[in-house]
mmCIF file as gemmi writes it, N, C-alpha and C atoms, coordinates in Angstrom:
data_model
loop_
_atom_site.group_PDB
_atom_site.id
_atom_site.type_symbol
_atom_site.label_atom_id
_atom_site.label_alt_id
_atom_site.label_comp_id
_atom_site.label_asym_id
_atom_site.label_entity_id
_atom_site.label_seq_id
_atom_site.pdbx_PDB_ins_code
_atom_site.Cartn_x
_atom_site.Cartn_y
_atom_site.Cartn_z
_atom_site.occupancy
_atom_site.B_iso_or_equiv
_atom_site.pdbx_formal_charge
_atom_site.auth_seq_id
_atom_site.auth_asym_id
_atom_site.pdbx_PDB_model_num
ATOM 1 N N . GLU Axp A 1 ? -66.811 -50.556 67.435 1 0 ? 1 A 1
ATOM 2 C CA . GLU Axp A 1 ? -67.359 -49.272 67.054 1 0 ? 1 A 1
ATOM 3 C C . GLU Axp A 1 ? -68.015 -49.347 65.672 1 0 ? 1 A 1
ATOM 4 N N . GLU Axp A 2 ? -67.352 -50.011 64.727 1 0 ? 2 A 1
ATOM 5 C CA . GLU Axp A 2 ? -67.914 -50.14 63.385 1 0 ? 2 A 1
ATOM 6 C C . GLU Axp A 2 ? -69.215 -50.927 63.405 1 0 ? 2 A 1
ATOM 7 N N . LEU Axp A 3 ? -69.275 -51.928 64.255 1 0 ? 3 A 1
ATOM 8 C CA . LEU Axp A 3 ? -70.48 -52.743 64.366 1 0 ? 3 A 1
ATOM 9 C C . LEU Axp A 3 ? -71.655 -51.918 64.868 1 0 ? 3 A 1
ATOM 10 N N . VAL Axp A 4 ? -71.407 -51.113 65.869 1 0 ? 4 A 1
ATOM 11 C CA . VAL Axp A 4 ? -72.463 -50.261 66.409 1 0 ? 4 A 1
ATOM 12 C C . VAL Axp A 4 ? -72.926 -49.253 65.361 1 0 ? 4 A 1
ATOM 13 N N . LEU Axp A 5 ? -71.997 -48.727 64.595 1 0 ? 5 A 1
ATOM 14 C CA . LEU Axp A 5 ? -72.365 -47.802 63.511 1 0 ? 5 A 1
ATOM 15 C C . LEU Axp A 5 ? -73.2 -48.511 62.452 1 0 ? 5 A 1
ATOM 16 N N . ALA Axp A 6 ? -72.85 -49.748 62.162 1 0 ? 6 A 1
ATOM 17 C CA . ALA Axp A 6 ? -73.602 -50.511 61.156 1 0 ? 6 A 1
ATOM 18 C C . ALA Axp A 6 ? -75.033 -50.761 61.605 1 0 ? 6 A 1
ATOM 19 N N . LEU Axp A 7 ? -75.247 -50.838 62.898 1 0 ? 7 A 1
ATOM 20 C CA . LEU Axp A 7 ? -76.598 -51.05 63.413 1 0 ? 7 A 1
ATOM 21 C C . LEU Axp A 7 ? -77.525 -49.886 63.111 1 0 ? 7 A 1
ATOM 22 N N . ARG Axp A 8 ? -76.949 -48.732 62.887 1 0 ? 8 A 1
ATOM 23 C CA . ARG Axp A 8 ? -77.786 -47.574 62.559 1 0 ? 8 A 1
ATOM 24 C C . ARG Axp A 8 ? -78.589 -47.809 61.287 1 0 ? 8 A 1
ATOM 25 N N . ALA Axp A 9 ? -78.091 -48.695 60.436 1 0 ? 9 A 1
ATOM 26 C CA . ALA Axp A 9 ? -78.833 -49.026 59.217 1 0 ? 9 A 1
ATOM 27 C C . ALA Axp A 9 ? -80.183 -49.648 59.561 1 0 ? 9 A 1
ATOM 28 N N . LEU Axp A 10 ? -80.236 -50.384 60.652 1 0 ? 10 A 1
ATOM 29 C CA . LEU Axp A 10 ? -81.507 -50.982 61.056 1 0 ? 10 A 1
ATOM 30 C C . LEU Axp A 10 ? -82.518 -49.918 61.462 1 0 ? 10 A 1
ATOM 31 N N . ASP Axp A 11 ? -82.026 -48.79 61.959 1 0 ? 11 A 1
ATOM 32 C CA . ASP Axp A 11 ? -82.919 -47.696 62.351 1 0 ? 11 A 1
ATOM 33 C C . ASP Axp A 11 ? -83.341 -46.846 61.165 1 0 ? 11 A 1
ATOM 34 N N . SER Axp A 12 ? -82.489 -46.772 60.156 1 0 ? 12 A 1
ATOM 35 C CA . SER Axp A 12 ? -82.759 -45.864 59.038 1 0 ? 12 A 1
ATOM 36 C C . SER Axp A 12 ? -83.501 -46.537 57.892 1 0 ? 12 A 1
ATOM 37 N N . VAL Axp A 13 ? -83.732 -47.853 58.004 1 0 ? 13 A 1
ATOM 38 C CA . VAL Axp A 13 ? -84.376 -48.594 56.928 1 0 ? 13 A 1
ATOM 39 C C . VAL Axp A 13 ? -85.668 -49.202 57.442 1 0 ? 13 A 1
ATOM 40 N N . ASP Axp A 14 ? -86.704 -49.087 56.651 1 0 ? 14 A 1
ATOM 41 C CA . ASP Axp A 14 ? -87.96 -49.747 56.984 1 0 ? 14 A 1
ATOM 42 C C . ASP Axp A 14 ? -87.999 -51.079 56.236 1 0 ? 14 A 1
ATOM 43 N N . ALA Axp A 15 ? -88.058 -52.165 57 1 0 ? 15 A 1
ATOM 44 C CA . ALA Axp A 15 ? -88.03 -53.499 56.397 1 0 ? 15 A 1
ATOM 45 C C . ALA Axp A 15 ? -89.141 -53.679 55.369 1 0 ? 15 A 1
ATOM 46 N N . GLU Axp A 16 ? -90.243 -52.998 55.56 1 0 ? 16 A 1
ATOM 47 C CA . GLU Axp A 16 ? -91.373 -53.125 54.642 1 0 ? 16 A 1
ATOM 48 C C . GLU Axp A 16 ? -90.999 -52.718 53.219 1 0 ? 16 A 1
ATOM 49 N N . ASP Axp A 17 ? -90.039 -51.803 53.1 1 0 ? 17 A 1
ATOM 50 C CA . ASP Axp A 17 ? -89.598 -51.353 51.776 1 0 ? 17 A 1
ATOM 51 C C . ASP Axp A 17 ? -88.894 -52.461 51 1 0 ? 17 A 1
ATOM 52 N N . TYR Axp A 18 ? -88.356 -53.446 51.707 1 0 ? 18 A 1
ATOM 53 C CA . TYR Axp A 18 ? -87.575 -54.503 51.073 1 0 ? 18 A 1
ATOM 54 C C . TYR Axp A 18 ? -88.298 -55.839 51.007 1 0 ? 18 A 1
ATOM 55 N N . LEU Axp A 19 ? -89.434 -55.932 51.676 1 0 ? 19 A 1
ATOM 56 C CA . LEU Axp A 19 ? -90.154 -57.199 51.694 1 0 ? 19 A 1
ATOM 57 C C . LEU Axp A 19 ? -90.923 -57.398 50.397 1 0 ? 19 A 1
ATOM 58 N N . PRO Axp A 20 ? -90.89 -58.612 49.866 1 0 ? 20 A 1
ATOM 59 C CA . PRO Axp A 20 ? -91.735 -58.9 48.702 1 0 ? 20 A 1
ATOM 60 C C . PRO Axp A 20 ? -93.208 -58.717 49.083 1 0 ? 20 A 1
ATOM 61 N N . LYS Axp A 21 ? -94.036 -58.399 48.125 1 0 ? 21 A 1
ATOM 62 C CA . LYS Axp A 21 ? -95.447 -58.144 48.409 1 0 ? 21 A 1
ATOM 63 C C . LYS Axp A 21 ? -96.115 -59.311 49.138 1 0 ? 21 A 1
ATOM 64 N N . GLU Axp A 22 ? -95.731 -60.536 48.788 1 0 ? 22 A 1
ATOM 65 C CA . GLU Axp A 22 ? -96.341 -61.701 49.445 1 0 ? 22 A 1
ATOM 66 C C . GLU Axp A 22 ? -95.843 -61.892 50.876 1 0 ? 22 A 1
ATOM 67 N N . GLN Axp A 23 ? -94.829 -61.131 51.26 1 0 ? 23 A 1
ATOM 68 C CA . GLN Axp A 23 ? -94.289 -61.213 52.617 1 0 ? 23 A 1
ATOM 69 C C . GLN Axp A 23 ? -94.545 -59.937 53.42 1 0 ? 23 A 1
ATOM 70 N N . ALA Axp A 24 ? -95.453 -59.112 52.955 1 0 ? 24 A 1
ATOM 71 C CA . ALA Axp A 24 ? -95.704 -57.833 53.62 1 0 ? 24 A 1
ATOM 72 C C . ALA Axp A 24 ? -96.116 -58.029 55.077 1 0 ? 24 A 1
ATOM 73 N N . SER Axp A 25 ? -96.765 -59.125 55.385 1 0 ? 25 A 1
ATOM 74 C CA . SER Axp A 25 ? -97.189 -59.376 56.764 1 0 ? 25 A 1
ATOM 75 C C . SER Axp A 25 ? -96.011 -59.674 57.683 1 0 ? 25 A 1
ATOM 76 N N . ALA Axp A 26 ? -94.85 -59.936 57.126 1 0 ? 26 A 1
ATOM 77 C CA . ALA Axp A 26 ? -93.667 -60.243 57.926 1 0 ? 26 A 1
ATOM 78 C C . ALA Axp A 26 ? -92.995 -58.985 58.462 1 0 ? 26 A 1
ATOM 79 N N . HIS Axp A 27 ? -93.548 -57.822 58.173 1 0 ? 27 A 1
ATOM 80 C CA . HIS Axp A 27 ? -92.947 -56.564 58.621 1 0 ? 27 A 1
ATOM 81 C C . HIS Axp A 27 ? -92.785 -56.533 60.136 1 0 ? 27 A 1
ATOM 82 N N . LYS Axp A 28 ? -93.823 -56.926 60.852 1 0 ? 28 A 1
ATOM 83 C CA . LYS Axp A 28 ? -93.763 -56.914 62.317 1 0 ? 28 A 1
ATOM 84 C C . LYS Axp A 28 ? -92.667 -57.862 62.808 1 0 ? 28 A 1
ATOM 85 N N . PHE Axp A 29 ? -92.581 -59.025 62.201 1 0 ? 29 A 1
ATOM 86 C CA . PHE Axp A 29 ? -91.557 -60.001 62.565 1 0 ? 29 A 1
ATOM 87 C C . PHE Axp A 29 ? -90.165 -59.438 62.306 1 0 ? 29 A 1
ATOM 88 N N . ALA Axp A 30 ? -89.969 -58.826 61.153 1 0 ? 30 A 1
ATOM 89 C CA . ALA Axp A 30 ? -88.661 -58.263 60.798 1 0 ? 30 A 1
ATOM 90 C C . ALA Axp A 30 ? -88.278 -57.124 61.737 1 0 ? 30 A 1
ATOM 91 N N . THR Axp A 31 ? -89.234 -56.305 62.113 1 0 ? 31 A 1
ATOM 92 C CA . THR Axp A 31 ? -88.971 -55.2 63.028 1 0 ? 31 A 1
ATOM 93 C C . THR Axp A 31 ? -88.575 -55.721 64.405 1 0 ? 31 A 1
ATOM 94 N N . LYS Axp A 32 ? -89.285 -56.729 64.884 1 0 ? 32 A 1
ATOM 95 C CA . LYS Axp A 32 ? -88.965 -57.33 66.182 1 0 ? 32 A 1
ATOM 96 C C . LYS Axp A 32 ? -87.584 -57.986 66.143 1 0 ? 32 A 1
ATOM 97 N N . THR Axp A 33 ? -87.279 -58.641 65.05 1 0 ? 33 A 1
ATOM 98 C CA . THR Axp A 33 ? -85.97 -59.285 64.898 1 0 ? 33 A 1
ATOM 99 C C . THR Axp A 33 ? -84.86 -58.245 64.905 1 0 ? 33 A 1
ATOM 100 N N . ALA Axp A 34 ? -85.055 -57.141 64.224 1 0 ? 34 A 1
ATOM 101 C CA . ALA Axp A 34 ? -84.049 -56.07 64.193 1 0 ? 34 A 1
ATOM 102 C C . ALA Axp A 34 ? -83.789 -55.526 65.593 1 0 ? 34 A 1
ATOM 103 N N . LYS Axp A 35 ? -84.851 -55.381 66.386 1 0 ? 35 A 1
ATOM 104 C CA . LYS Axp A 35 ? -84.682 -54.907 67.761 1 0 ? 35 A 1
ATOM 105 C C . LYS Axp A 35 ? -83.862 -55.905 68.576 1 0 ? 35 A 1
ATOM 106 N N . SER Axp A 36 ? -84.134 -57.192 68.394 1 0 ? 36 A 1
ATOM 107 C CA . SER Axp A 36 ? -83.372 -58.217 69.11 1 0 ? 36 A 1
ATOM 108 C C . SER Axp A 36 ? -81.904 -58.185 68.704 1 0 ? 36 A 1
ATOM 109 N N . ILE Axp A 37 ? -81.648 -57.997 67.429 1 0 ? 37 A 1
ATOM 110 C CA . ILE Axp A 37 ? -80.263 -57.93 66.945 1 0 ? 37 A 1
ATOM 111 C C . ILE Axp A 37 ? -79.533 -56.773 67.621 1 0 ? 37 A 1
ATOM 112 N N . LYS Axp A 38 ? -80.194 -55.631 67.748 1 0 ? 38 A 1
ATOM 113 C CA . LYS Axp A 38 ? -79.561 -54.488 68.407 1 0 ? 38 A 1
ATOM 114 C C . LYS Axp A 38 ? -79.252 -54.781 69.873 1 0 ? 38 A 1
ATOM 115 N N . VAL Axp A 39 ? -80.194 -55.404 70.569 1 0 ? 39 A 1
ATOM 116 C CA . VAL Axp A 39 ? -79.985 -55.74 71.98 1 0 ? 39 A 1
ATOM 117 C C . VAL Axp A 39 ? -78.802 -56.695 72.124 1 0 ? 39 A 1
ATOM 118 N N . TYR Axp A 40 ? -78.78 -57.749 71.312 1 0 ? 40 A 1
ATOM 119 C CA . TYR Axp A 40 ? -77.694 -58.729 71.391 1 0 ? 40 A 1
ATOM 120 C C . TYR Axp A 40 ? -76.354 -58.118 70.99 1 0 ? 40 A 1
ATOM 121 N N . THR Axp A 41 ? -76.374 -57.227 70.017 1 0 ? 41 A 1
ATOM 122 C CA . THR Axp A 41 ? -75.123 -56.6 69.59 1 0 ? 41 A 1
ATOM 123 C C . THR Axp A 41 ? -74.562 -55.713 70.695 1 0 ? 41 A 1
ATOM 124 N N . ASN Axp A 42 ? -75.416 -54.931 71.314 1 0 ? 42 A 1
ATOM 125 C CA . ASN Axp A 42 ? -74.943 -54.083 72.411 1 0 ? 42 A 1
ATOM 126 C C . ASN Axp A 42 ? -74.402 -54.937 73.562 1 0 ? 42 A 1
ATOM 127 N N . ALA Axp A 43 ? -75.064 -56.058 73.843 1 0 ? 43 A 1
ATOM 128 C CA . ALA Axp A 43 ? -74.586 -56.961 74.896 1 0 ? 43 A 1
ATOM 129 C C . ALA Axp A 43 ? -73.252 -57.595 74.502 1 0 ? 43 A 1
ATOM 130 N N . MET Axp A 44 ? -73.099 -57.919 73.228 1 0 ? 44 A 1
ATOM 131 C CA . MET Axp A 44 ? -71.852 -58.508 72.754 1 0 ? 44 A 1
ATOM 132 C C . MET Axp A 44 ? -70.697 -57.516 72.888 1 0 ? 44 A 1
ATOM 133 N N . VAL Axp A 45 ? -70.925 -56.281 72.49 1 0 ? 45 A 1
ATOM 134 C CA . VAL Axp A 45 ? -69.892 -55.254 72.584 1 0 ? 45 A 1
ATOM 135 C C . VAL Axp A 45 ? -69.51 -55.032 74.05 1 0 ? 45 A 1
ATOM 136 N N . LYS Axp A 46 ? -70.497 -54.969 74.914 1 0 ? 46 A 1
ATOM 137 C CA . LYS Axp A 46 ? -70.228 -54.772 76.34 1 0 ? 46 A 1
ATOM 138 C C . LYS Axp A 46 ? -69.407 -55.938 76.895 1 0 ? 46 A 1
ATOM 139 N N . ALA Axp A 47 ? -69.795 -57.153 76.57 1 0 ? 47 A 1
ATOM 140 C CA . ALA Axp A 47 ? -69.059 -58.332 77.043 1 0 ? 47 A 1
ATOM 141 C C . ALA Axp A 47 ? -67.63 -58.319 76.524 1 0 ? 47 A 1
ATOM 142 N N . TYR Axp A 48 ? -67.462 -57.96 75.278 1 0 ? 48 A 1
ATOM 143 C CA . TYR Axp A 48 ? -66.118 -57.896 74.694 1 0 ? 48 A 1
ATOM 144 C C . TYR Axp A 48 ? -65.262 -56.855 75.411 1 0 ? 48 A 1
ATOM 145 N N . GLU Axp A 49 ? -65.836 -55.692 75.646 1 0 ? 49 A 1
ATOM 146 C CA . GLU Axp A 49 ? -65.098 -54.634 76.335 1 0 ? 49 A 1
ATOM 147 C C . GLU Axp A 49 ? -64.712 -55.052 77.752 1 0 ? 49 A 1
ATOM 148 N N . GLU Axp A 50 ? -65.53 -55.896 78.374 1 0 ? 50 A 1
ATOM 149 C CA . GLU Axp A 50 ? -65.246 -56.399 79.722 1 0 ? 50 A 1
ATOM 150 C C . GLU Axp A 50 ? -64.377 -57.656 79.681 1 0 ? 50 A 1
ATOM 151 N N . LYS Axp A 51 ? -63.925 -58.007 78.499 1 0 ? 51 A 1
ATOM 152 C CA . LYS Axp A 51 ? -63.085 -59.187 78.27 1 0 ? 51 A 1
ATOM 153 C C . LYS Axp A 51 ? -63.776 -60.496 78.671 1 0 ? 51 A 1
ATOM 154 N N . ASP Axp A 52 ? -65.105 -60.495 78.589 1 0 ? 52 A 1
ATOM 155 C CA . ASP Axp A 52 ? -65.891 -61.709 78.814 1 0 ? 52 A 1
ATOM 156 C C . ASP Axp A 52 ? -66.171 -62.312 77.44 1 0 ? 52 A 1
ATOM 157 N N . TYR Axp A 53 ? -65.142 -62.939 76.903 1 0 ? 53 A 1
ATOM 158 C CA . TYR Axp A 53 ? -65.181 -63.399 75.52 1 0 ? 53 A 1
ATOM 159 C C . TYR Axp A 53 ? -66.188 -64.521 75.285 1 0 ? 53 A 1
ATOM 160 N N . PHE Axp A 54 ? -66.387 -65.38 76.276 1 0 ? 54 A 1
ATOM 161 C CA . PHE Axp A 54 ? -67.373 -66.442 76.107 1 0 ? 54 A 1
ATOM 162 C C . PHE Axp A 54 ? -68.789 -65.868 75.993 1 0 ? 54 A 1
ATOM 163 N N . GLU Axp A 55 ? -69.079 -64.849 76.79 1 0 ? 55 A 1
ATOM 164 C CA . GLU Axp A 55 ? -70.381 -64.178 76.691 1 0 ? 55 A 1
ATOM 165 C C . GLU Axp A 55 ? -70.515 -63.465 75.346 1 0 ? 55 A 1
ATOM 166 N N . ALA Axp A 56 ? -69.434 -62.844 74.894 1 0 ? 56 A 1
ATOM 167 C CA . ALA Axp A 56 ? -69.463 -62.166 73.598 1 0 ? 56 A 1
ATOM 168 C C . ALA Axp A 56 ? -69.752 -63.163 72.477 1 0 ? 56 A 1
ATOM 169 N N . ILE Axp A 57 ? -69.134 -64.334 72.555 1 0 ? 57 A 1
ATOM 170 C CA . ILE Axp A 57 ? -69.375 -65.365 71.537 1 0 ? 57 A 1
ATOM 171 C C . ILE Axp A 57 ? -70.819 -65.859 71.601 1 0 ? 57 A 1
ATOM 172 N N . ASP Axp A 58 ? -71.347 -66.021 72.815 1 0 ? 58 A 1
ATOM 173 C CA . ASP Axp A 58 ? -72.757 -66.421 72.954 1 0 ? 58 A 1
ATOM 174 C C . ASP Axp A 58 ? -73.682 -65.397 72.312 1 0 ? 58 A 1
ATOM 175 N N . MET Axp A 59 ? -73.406 -64.124 72.541 1 0 ? 59 A 1
ATOM 176 C CA . MET Axp A 59 ? -74.232 -63.062 71.953 1 0 ? 59 A 1
ATOM 177 C C . MET Axp A 59 ? -74.12 -63.061 70.427 1 0 ? 59 A 1
ATOM 178 N N . TYR Axp A 60 ? -72.925 -63.319 69.924 1 0 ? 60 A 1
ATOM 179 C CA . TYR Axp A 60 ? -72.73 -63.403 68.476 1 0 ? 60 A 1
ATOM 180 C C . TYR Axp A 60 ? -73.589 -64.524 67.891 1 0 ? 60 A 1
ATOM 181 N N . GLY Axp A 61 ? -73.636 -65.651 68.576 1 0 ? 61 A 1
ATOM 182 C CA . GLY Axp A 61 ? -74.473 -66.76 68.119 1 0 ? 61 A 1
ATOM 183 C C . GLY Axp A 61 ? -75.949 -66.379 68.09 1 0 ? 61 A 1
ATOM 184 N N . LEU Axp A 62 ? -76.393 -65.629 69.096 1 0 ? 62 A 1
ATOM 185 C CA . LEU Axp A 62 ? -77.789 -65.185 69.121 1 0 ? 62 A 1
ATOM 186 C C . LEU Axp A 62 ? -78.079 -64.215 67.975 1 0 ? 62 A 1
ATOM 187 N N . ILE Axp A 63 ? -77.108 -63.362 67.674 1 0 ? 63 A 1
ATOM 188 C CA . ILE Axp A 63 ? -77.275 -62.443 66.541 1 0 ? 63 A 1
ATOM 189 C C . ILE Axp A 63 ? -77.444 -63.236 65.246 1 0 ? 63 A 1
ATOM 190 N N . LEU Axp A 64 ? -76.569 -64.215 65.029 1 0 ? 64 A 1
ATOM 191 C CA . LEU Axp A 64 ? -76.658 -65.027 63.811 1 0 ? 64 A 1
ATOM 192 C C . LEU Axp A 64 ? -77.987 -65.767 63.724 1 0 ? 64 A 1
ATOM 193 N N . ASN Axp A 65 ? -78.469 -66.274 64.859 1 0 ? 65 A 1
ATOM 194 C CA . ASN Axp A 65 ? -79.762 -66.967 64.863 1 0 ? 65 A 1
ATOM 195 C C . ASN Axp A 65 ? -80.899 -66.032 64.473 1 0 ? 65 A 1
ATOM 196 N N . GLN Axp A 66 ? -80.853 -64.79 64.965 1 0 ? 66 A 1
ATOM 197 C CA . GLN Axp A 66 ? -81.883 -63.82 64.607 1 0 ? 66 A 1
ATOM 198 C C . GLN Axp A 66 ? -81.845 -63.513 63.111 1 0 ? 66 A 1
ATOM 199 N N . CYS Axp A 67 ? -80.642 -63.304 62.586 1 0 ? 67 A 1
ATOM 200 C CA . CYS Axp A 67 ? -80.5 -63.02 61.149 1 0 ? 67 A 1
ATOM 201 C C . CYS Axp A 67 ? -81.044 -64.185 60.317 1 0 ? 67 A 1
ATOM 202 N N . ALA Axp A 68 ? -80.602 -65.381 60.652 1 0 ? 68 A 1
ATOM 203 C CA . ALA Axp A 68 ? -81.003 -66.558 59.875 1 0 ? 68 A 1
ATOM 204 C C . ALA Axp A 68 ? -82.503 -66.799 59.965 1 0 ? 68 A 1
ATOM 205 N N . SER Axp A 69 ? -83.087 -66.651 61.149 1 0 ? 69 A 1
ATOM 206 C CA . SER Axp A 69 ? -84.526 -66.917 61.278 1 0 ? 69 A 1
ATOM 207 C C . SER Axp A 69 ? -85.345 -65.941 60.448 1 0 ? 69 A 1
ATOM 208 N N . CYS Axp A 70 ? -84.923 -64.687 60.409 1 0 ? 70 A 1
ATOM 209 C CA . CYS Axp A 70 ? -85.65 -63.701 59.614 1 0 ? 70 A 1
ATOM 210 C C . CYS Axp A 70 ? -85.505 -64 58.12 1 0 ? 70 A 1
ATOM 211 N N . HIS Axp A 71 ? -84.287 -64.284 57.698 1 0 ? 71 A 1
ATOM 212 C CA . HIS Axp A 71 ? -84.07 -64.579 56.284 1 0 ? 71 A 1
ATOM 213 C C . HIS Axp A 71 ? -84.782 -65.854 55.863 1 0 ? 71 A 1
ATOM 214 N N . MET Axp A 72 ? -84.835 -66.823 56.756 1 0 ? 72 A 1
ATOM 215 C CA . MET Axp A 72 ? -85.554 -68.061 56.417 1 0 ? 72 A 1
ATOM 216 C C . MET Axp A 72 ? -87.034 -67.783 56.212 1 0 ? 72 A 1
ATOM 217 N N . ARG Axp A 73 ? -87.598 -66.949 57.054 1 0 ? 73 A 1
ATOM 218 C CA . ARG Axp A 73 ? -89.034 -66.658 56.942 1 0 ? 73 A 1
ATOM 219 C C . ARG Axp A 73 ? -89.325 -65.746 55.754 1 0 ? 73 A 1
ATOM 220 N N . VAL Axp A 74 ? -88.573 -64.675 55.653 1 0 ? 74 A 1
ATOM 221 C CA . VAL Axp A 74 ? -88.877 -63.656 54.651 1 0 ? 74 A 1
ATOM 222 C C . VAL Axp A 74 ? -88.434 -64.085 53.263 1 0 ? 74 A 1
ATOM 223 N N . ARG Axp A 75 ? -87.298 -64.737 53.17 1 0 ? 75 A 1
ATOM 224 C CA . ARG Axp A 75 ? -86.756 -65.102 51.855 1 0 ? 75 A 1
ATOM 225 C C . ARG Axp A 75 ? -86.958 -66.578 51.506 1 0 ? 75 A 1
ATOM 226 N N . ASP Axp A 76 ? -87.688 -67.262 52.329 1 0 ? 76 A 1
ATOM 227 C CA . ASP Axp A 76 ? -87.979 -68.688 52.093 1 0 ? 76 A 1
ATOM 228 C C . ASP Axp A 76 ? -86.713 -69.504 51.926 1 0 ? 76 A 1
ATOM 229 N N . TRP Axp A 77 ? -85.707 -69.264 52.765 1 0 ? 77 A 1
ATOM 230 C CA . TRP Axp A 77 ? -84.458 -70.009 52.693 1 0 ? 77 A 1
ATOM 231 C C . TRP Axp A 77 ? -84.628 -71.464 53.111 1 0 ? 77 A 1
ATOM 232 N N . ASN Axp A 78 ? -85.729 -71.795 53.774 1 0 ? 78 A 1
ATOM 233 C CA . ASN Axp A 78 ? -85.917 -73.159 54.26 1 0 ? 78 A 1
ATOM 234 C C . ASN Axp A 78 ? -86.513 -74.093 53.215 1 0 ? 78 A 1
ATOM 235 N N . LYS Axp A 79 ? -86.647 -73.637 51.992 1 0 ? 79 A 1
ATOM 236 C CA . LYS Axp A 79 ? -87.201 -74.494 50.92 1 0 ? 79 A 1
ATOM 237 C C . LYS Axp A 79 ? -86.115 -75.355 50.332 1 0 ? 79 A 1
């Protein structure tokens, strides 16, 4: 439940407000990534509630990949 509530932050925040000026073009990428995170999170919660823990763990991994890929692109973590 707390996780789903935390996702509301993705709806209430515009990524463009937080992107450095040189990364302004990444807004579309960040928005698409946020949508994917929501989809994977909802799937993870559903799998957990159905006691399909392996599926829940797979969804968690996809969430982490989405987070990391966005941060690598936007924050230049790959340098």
